[in-house]
PDB file of C-alpha atoms and ligand atoms in Angstrom:
ATOM      1  CA  MET A  26      -7.554   7.722  -9.016  1.00 96.00           C
ATOM      2  CA  HIS A  27      -5.660  11.098 -10.582  1.00 98.00           C
ATOM      3  CA  TRP A  28      -2.058  12.103  -9.763  1.00 98.00           C
ATOM      4  CA  LYS A  29       0.006  14.687 -10.459  1.00 98.00           C
ATOM      5  CA  LYS A  30       3.718  15.027 -10.050  1.00 98.00           C
ATOM      6  CA  LEU A  31       5.784  17.355  -7.898  1.00 98.00           C
ATOM      7  CA  THR A  32       8.928  18.763  -7.970  1.00 96.00           C
ATOM      8  CA  ASN A  33       9.383  16.216  -5.037  1.00 95.00           C
ATOM      9  CA  GLY A  34       7.566  13.781  -5.613  1.00 97.00           C
ATOM     10  CA  TYR A  35       4.051  13.062  -6.826  1.00 98.00           C
ATOM     11  CA  LEU A  36       0.590  13.073  -5.268  1.00 98.00           C
ATOM     12  CA  LEU A  37      -2.310  10.838  -6.131  1.00 98.00           C
ATOM     13  CA  ILE A  38      -5.783  10.616  -4.926  1.00 98.00           C
ATOM     14  CA  ALA A  39      -7.800   7.835  -5.408  1.00 98.00           C
ATOM     15  CA  ASP A  40     -11.758   8.513  -4.595  1.00 97.00           C
ATOM     16  CA  LYS A  41     -14.548   6.716  -3.270  1.00 98.00           C
ATOM     17  CA  GLY A  42     -14.859   2.590  -3.940  1.00 98.00           C
ATOM     18  CA  GLU A  43     -11.298   2.462  -5.477  1.00 98.00           C
ATOM     19  CA  ASP A  44      -9.638  -0.637  -4.378  1.00 98.00           C
ATOM     20  CA  VAL A  45      -6.640   1.163  -2.727  1.00 98.00           C
ATOM     21  CA  GLU A  46      -4.256  -1.702  -3.774  1.00 98.00           C
ATOM     22  CA  GLU A  47      -5.207  -1.239  -7.547  1.00 98.00           C
ATOM     23  CA  ALA A  48      -5.396   2.746  -7.537  1.00 98.00           C
ATOM     24  CA  ILE A  49      -2.314   2.544  -5.917  1.00 98.00           C
ATOM     25  CA  LEU A  50      -0.388  -0.532  -8.811  1.00 98.00           C
ATOM     26  CA  ASN A  51      -2.957   1.943 -11.574  1.00 98.00           C
ATOM     27  CA  PHE A  52      -0.787   5.067 -10.751  1.00 98.00           C
ATOM     28  CA  CYS A  53       2.744   3.012 -11.397  1.00 97.00           C
ATOM     29  CA  SER A  54       2.374   1.908 -14.369  1.00 97.00           C
ATOM     30  CA  GLU A  55       0.787   5.742 -15.890  1.00 98.00           C
ATOM     31  CA  ALA A  56       3.748   7.319 -14.387  1.00 97.00           C
ATOM     32  CA  GLY A  57       5.371   4.759 -15.317  1.00 96.00           C
ATOM     33  CA  VAL A  58       7.472   4.139 -11.476  1.00 97.00           C
ATOM     34  CA  ARG A  59       8.773   0.865 -10.062  1.00 95.00           C
ATOM     35  CA  HIS A  60       9.954   1.768  -6.972  1.00 95.00           C
ATOM     36  CA  GLY A  61       9.455   4.124  -3.833  1.00 97.00           C
ATOM     37  CA  PHE A  62       7.854   4.864  -0.962  1.00 98.00           C
ATOM     38  CA  ILE A  63       4.429   5.721  -0.188  1.00 98.00           C
ATOM     39  CA  SER A  64       2.676   7.254   3.016  1.00 98.00           C
ATOM     40  CA  GLY A  65      -1.109   8.261   3.029  1.00 98.00           C
ATOM     41  CA  ILE A  66      -4.543   9.681   4.579  1.00 98.00           C
ATOM     42  CA  GLY A  67      -8.324   9.264   3.789  1.00 98.00           C
ATOM     43  CA  ALA A  68     -10.922   6.890   4.229  1.00 98.00           C
ATOM     44  CA  VAL A  69     -11.864   3.460   3.647  1.00 98.00           C
ATOM     45  CA  ARG A  70     -14.111   0.477   4.738  1.00 98.00           C
ATOM     46  CA  ASP A  71     -14.280  -2.898   4.398  1.00 98.00           C
ATOM     47  CA  VAL A  72     -10.807  -3.648   4.796  1.00 98.00           C
ATOM     48  CA  GLU A  73      -8.888  -6.940   5.375  1.00 98.00           C
ATOM     49  CA  LEU A  74      -5.599  -7.035   7.280  1.00 98.00           C
ATOM     50  CA  GLY A  75      -2.506  -9.059   8.018  1.00 97.00           C
ATOM     51  CA  TYR A  76      -0.836  -9.836  10.388  1.00 97.00           C
ATOM     52  CA  TYR A  77       2.060 -12.573  10.510  1.00 93.00           C
ATOM     53  CA  ASP A  78       3.074 -15.072  12.661  1.00 94.00           C
ATOM     54  CA  VAL A  79       6.136 -15.688  12.540  1.00 93.00           C
ATOM     55  CA  GLU A  80       6.236 -19.123  13.938  1.00 95.00           C
ATOM     56  CA  LEU A  81       3.228 -20.632  11.477  1.00 94.00           C
ATOM     57  CA  LYS A  82       5.533 -18.433   9.120  1.00 91.00           C
ATOM     58  CA  GLU A  83       1.885 -17.146   7.802  1.00 92.00           C
ATOM     59  CA  TYR A  84      -0.295 -14.586   7.518  1.00 94.00           C
ATOM     60  CA  LYS A  85      -3.520 -14.700   9.966  1.00 97.00           C
ATOM     61  CA  ARG A  86      -6.025 -12.562   8.169  1.00 98.00           C
ATOM     62  CA  LYS A  87      -8.986 -10.629   9.233  1.00 98.00           C
ATOM     63  CA  PHE A  88     -12.010  -8.555   7.882  1.00 98.00           C
ATOM     64  CA  PHE A  89     -13.224  -5.313   9.403  1.00 98.00           C
ATOM     65  CA  GLY A  90     -16.316  -4.225   8.285  1.00 97.00           C
ATOM     66  CA  GLY A  91     -17.781  -0.646   8.429  1.00 96.00           C
ATOM     67  CA  SER A  92     -15.663   2.662   7.610  1.00 97.00           C
ATOM     68  CA  PHE A  93     -12.370   4.436   9.511  1.00 98.00           C
ATOM     69  CA  GLU A  94      -9.821   7.085   9.290  1.00 98.00           C
ATOM     70  CA  VAL A  95      -6.815   6.638   7.601  1.00 98.00           C
ATOM     71  CA  VAL A  96      -4.451   7.051  10.166  1.00 98.00           C
ATOM     72  CA  SER A  97      -1.586   5.745   8.884  1.00 98.00           C
ATOM     73  CA  LEU A  98      -1.029   3.894   5.589  1.00 98.00           C
ATOM     74  CA  LEU A  99       2.699   3.210   4.474  1.00 98.00           C
ATOM     75  CA  GLY A 100       4.327   0.614   2.446  1.00 97.00           C
ATOM     76  CA  ASN A 101       6.706   0.130  -0.315  1.00 96.00           C
ATOM     77  CA  ILE A 102       6.711  -0.370  -4.391  1.00 97.00           C
ATOM     78  CA  SER A 103       9.653  -2.512  -5.342  1.00 95.00           C
ATOM     79  CA  LEU A 104       9.868  -5.242  -8.101  1.00 94.00           C
ATOM     80  CA  TYR A 105       8.303  -8.540  -7.192  1.00 93.00           C
ATOM     81  CA  ASN A 106       8.746 -11.157 -11.215  1.00 92.00           C
ATOM     82  CA  ASN A 107       9.496  -7.889 -13.098  1.00 92.00           C
ATOM     83  CA  LYS A 108       6.205  -6.410 -11.557  1.00 94.00           C
ATOM     84  CA  GLU A 109       5.722  -3.665  -9.228  1.00 96.00           C
ATOM     85  CA  PHE A 110       4.447  -4.687  -5.886  1.00 96.00           C
ATOM     86  CA  LEU A 111       2.413  -3.220  -3.131  1.00 97.00           C
ATOM     87  CA  HIS A 112       3.898  -3.853   0.062  1.00 96.00           C
ATOM     88  CA  ALA A 113       1.677  -1.810   2.710  1.00 97.00           C
ATOM     89  CA  HIS A 114       0.420  -1.592   6.415  1.00 98.00           C
ATOM     90  CA  ILE A 115      -2.171   0.770   7.737  1.00 98.00           C
ATOM     91  CA  SER A 116      -3.543   1.474  11.251  1.00 98.00           C
ATOM     92  CA  LEU A 117      -7.066   2.890  11.189  1.00 98.00           C
ATOM     93  CA  ALA A 118      -9.380   4.503  13.830  1.00 98.00           C
ATOM     94  CA  ASP A 119     -13.173   3.803  14.257  1.00 97.00           C
ATOM     95  CA  ARG A 120     -16.070   5.851  15.231  1.00 96.00           C
ATOM     96  CA  GLY A 121     -14.569   5.774  18.607  1.00 97.00           C
ATOM     97  CA  ASN A 122     -11.098   7.109  17.446  1.00 98.00           C
ATOM     98  CA  ASN A 123      -9.895   3.013  18.673  1.00 98.00           C
ATOM     99  CA  LEU A 124      -7.317   1.409  16.267  1.00 98.00           C
ATOM    100  CA  VAL A 125      -6.642  -1.262  14.346  1.00 98.00           C
ATOM    101  CA  GLY A 126      -3.737  -1.726  13.035  1.00 98.00           C
ATOM    102  CA  GLY A 127      -2.569  -4.927  10.086  1.00 98.00           C
ATOM    103  CA  HIS A 128      -0.733  -5.110   6.982  1.00 97.00           C
ATOM    104  CA  LEU A 129      -2.933  -4.159   4.182  1.00 98.00           C
ATOM    105  CA  PHE A 130      -4.234  -7.172   1.643  1.00 98.00           C
ATOM    106  CA  LYS A 131      -7.678  -4.711   0.706  1.00 98.00           C
ATOM    107  CA  ALA A 132      -9.655  -2.200   2.024  1.00 98.00           C
ATOM    108  CA  THR A 133     -11.970   0.033  -0.712  1.00 98.00           C
ATOM    109  CA  VAL A 134     -11.714   3.611  -0.320  1.00 98.00           C
ATOM    110  CA  SER A 135     -14.739   5.277   1.358  1.00 98.00           C
ATOM    111  CA  VAL A 136     -14.447   8.912   0.549  1.00 97.00           C
ATOM    112  CA  THR A 137     -10.651   9.568  -0.610  1.00 98.00           C
ATOM    113  CA  LEU A 138      -7.469   8.372  -0.231  1.00 98.00           C
ATOM    114  CA  GLU A 139      -4.585  11.503  -0.333  1.00 98.00           C
ATOM    115  CA  VAL A 140      -1.028   9.270  -0.803  1.00 98.00           C
ATOM    116  CA  PHE A 141       2.406  11.025  -1.246  1.00 98.00           C
ATOM    117  CA  PHE A 142       4.803   8.791  -3.258  1.00 98.00           C
ATOM    118  CA  ILE A 143       8.766   9.684  -3.337  1.00 98.00           C
ATOM    119  CA  GLU A 144      10.236   7.554  -6.469  1.00 97.00           C
ATOM    120  CA  SER A 145      13.425   5.530  -5.221  1.00 94.00           C
ATOM    121  CA  LYS A 146      16.242   6.190  -7.845  1.00 89.00           C
ATOM    122  CA  GLU A 147      17.570   2.770  -7.424  1.00 89.00           C
ATOM    123  CA  GLU A 148      16.115  -0.529  -7.769  1.00 89.00           C
ATOM    124  CA  ILE A 149      14.463  -2.439  -5.328  1.00 91.00           C
ATOM    125  CA  ILE A 150      14.019  -5.970  -6.120  1.00 91.00           C
ATOM    126  CA  ARG A 151      11.966  -8.168  -4.089  1.00 89.00           C
ATOM    127  CA  GLU A 152      12.751 -11.840  -4.158  1.00 86.00           C
ATOM    128  CA  ASP A 153       9.531 -13.157  -2.302  1.00 81.00           C
ATOM    129  CA  LYS A 154       6.555 -11.279  -0.896  1.00 76.00           C
ATOM    130  CA  GLY A 155       8.360 -11.547   3.090  1.00 71.00           C
ATOM    131  CA  SER A 156      11.360  -9.891   1.177  1.00 76.00           C
ATOM    132  CA  LEU A 157      13.307  -7.061  -0.207  1.00 77.00           C
ATOM    133  CA  LYS A 158      16.546  -7.218  -1.922  1.00 74.00           C
ATOM    134  CA  LEU A 159      18.554  -4.404  -2.543  1.00 70.00           C
ATOM    135  CA  ILE A 160      20.243  -4.746  -5.718  1.00 62.00           C
ATOM    136  CA  ARG A 161      22.561  -2.478  -6.815  1.00 52.00           C
TER     137      ARG A 161
HETATM  138 ZN1  LIG B 211       3.903  -6.638   5.513  1.00 92.68          ZN
END
């Protein structure tokens, strides 16, 4: 993973074989950013997605093997227990251009992943993994 500061945000590039969440959180640590918003495109493989069942109040997890185009990676970085926490959703296209998507639990970069990060000047505090609370 390498990154560059732009005038209006940051661009980070994760390389083949890197874990998506790990790369993004490593970027936060290196760049010293703690709150913000991400959007990304690229290609990933071996993805675990979640669907939050509101009645059971739990995630249904599903694994997708193989490589996919990242049509859209969207999410935010907030503080949870005073540590940077990534909440991201992802849309993926397979070889036939069929889409799947959901809450991102795990994905490995298969070619590259280009993520644009916009830092929030205000703190974004997460009270639990499911809800955000804005303080200050
Ligand atoms: Zn989610």
